[in-house]
Amino acid sequence: MTDKNNSNKKQDNNDRNSYVGFGVAFGLLGGAVFSSIVGIFFEFPLIWAFGPGLGMLIGIVIGSIMDLNKNKE
């Protein structure tokens, strides 16, 4: 195979194995758990809306950083 074909296969594998999806899923889960724990102790109703959203945002950022580091190799 030529180098172009090898680089295309490597790019296809990198596109399929992205950490952003994992970041969104675990961020949503972690944000929901965080808002549940904080919601039990404090009477702040907006924590139920901001907790999962903030968790997803953090998960997207972490997943993007992990993808960036993976693509450097």
Short mmCIF file of C-alpha atoms in Angstrom, two decimals:
data_model
loop_
_atom_site.label_atom_id
_atom_site.label_comp_id
_atom_site.label_asym_id
_atom_site.label_seq_id
_atom_site.Cartn_x
_atom_site.Cartn_y
_atom_site.Cartn_z
CA MET A 1 0.00 0.00 0.00
CA THR A 2 1.10 3.52 -0.53
CA ASP A 3 1.71 6.07 2.19
CA LYS A 4 -1.46 7.91 1.18
CA ASN A 5 -3.59 4.83 1.79
CA ASN A 6 -1.91 4.21 5.15
CA SER A 7 -2.52 7.79 6.25
CA ASN A 8 -6.17 7.57 5.14
CA LYS A 9 -6.68 4.40 7.19
CA LYS A 10 -5.04 6.02 10.20
CA GLN A 11 -7.29 9.06 9.83
CA ASP A 12 -10.38 6.84 9.55
CA ASN A 13 -9.43 5.05 12.77
CA ASN A 14 -8.91 8.37 14.53
CA ASP A 15 -12.32 9.60 13.38
CA ARG A 16 -14.08 6.51 14.66
CA ASN A 17 -12.37 6.44 18.04
CA SER A 18 -13.23 9.81 19.52
CA TYR A 19 -13.20 10.62 23.21
CA VAL A 20 -15.73 13.46 22.90
CA GLY A 21 -18.67 11.06 23.00
CA PHE A 22 -17.33 9.46 26.16
CA GLY A 23 -16.80 12.91 27.64
CA VAL A 24 -20.39 13.93 26.94
CA ALA A 25 -21.81 10.71 28.38
CA PHE A 26 -19.71 10.64 31.53
CA GLY A 27 -20.03 14.42 31.96
CA LEU A 28 -23.81 14.18 31.84
CA LEU A 29 -23.78 11.31 34.31
CA GLY A 30 -21.32 13.06 36.63
CA GLY A 31 -23.25 16.34 36.44
CA ALA A 32 -26.49 14.56 37.29
CA VAL A 33 -24.89 12.86 40.29
CA PHE A 34 -23.34 16.14 41.41
CA SER A 35 -26.63 18.02 41.12
CA SER A 36 -28.43 15.24 42.99
CA ILE A 37 -25.98 15.37 45.89
CA VAL A 38 -25.92 19.16 46.04
CA GLY A 39 -29.70 19.32 45.55
CA ILE A 40 -30.25 17.19 48.64
CA PHE A 41 -28.33 19.55 50.92
CA PHE A 42 -29.14 22.94 49.40
CA GLU A 43 -32.47 24.33 48.24
CA PHE A 44 -31.14 25.71 44.95
CA PRO A 45 -33.54 24.57 42.18
CA LEU A 46 -31.40 25.69 39.24
CA ILE A 47 -28.67 23.21 40.18
CA TRP A 48 -30.81 20.52 38.50
CA ALA A 49 -30.46 22.42 35.21
CA PHE A 50 -26.90 23.68 35.46
CA GLY A 51 -25.27 20.55 36.92
CA PRO A 52 -25.66 18.18 33.94
CA GLY A 53 -25.04 20.97 31.44
CA LEU A 54 -21.83 22.02 33.14
CA GLY A 55 -20.77 18.38 33.40
CA MET A 56 -21.31 17.89 29.67
CA LEU A 57 -19.33 21.04 28.90
CA ILE A 58 -16.42 19.84 31.03
CA GLY A 59 -16.67 16.39 29.39
CA ILE A 60 -16.54 17.92 25.91
CA VAL A 61 -13.46 19.96 26.80
CA ILE A 62 -11.66 16.98 28.35
CA GLY A 63 -12.61 14.71 25.41
CA SER A 64 -11.38 17.30 22.92
CA ILE A 65 -8.06 17.63 24.75
CA MET A 66 -7.66 13.85 24.78
CA ASP A 67 -8.42 13.70 21.04
CA LEU A 68 -5.92 16.46 20.37
CA ASN A 69 -3.21 14.59 22.25
CA LYS A 70 -4.10 11.32 20.49
CA ASN A 71 -3.89 12.93 17.04
CA LYS A 72 -0.42 14.33 17.77
CA GLU A 73 1.03 10.81 17.92
#
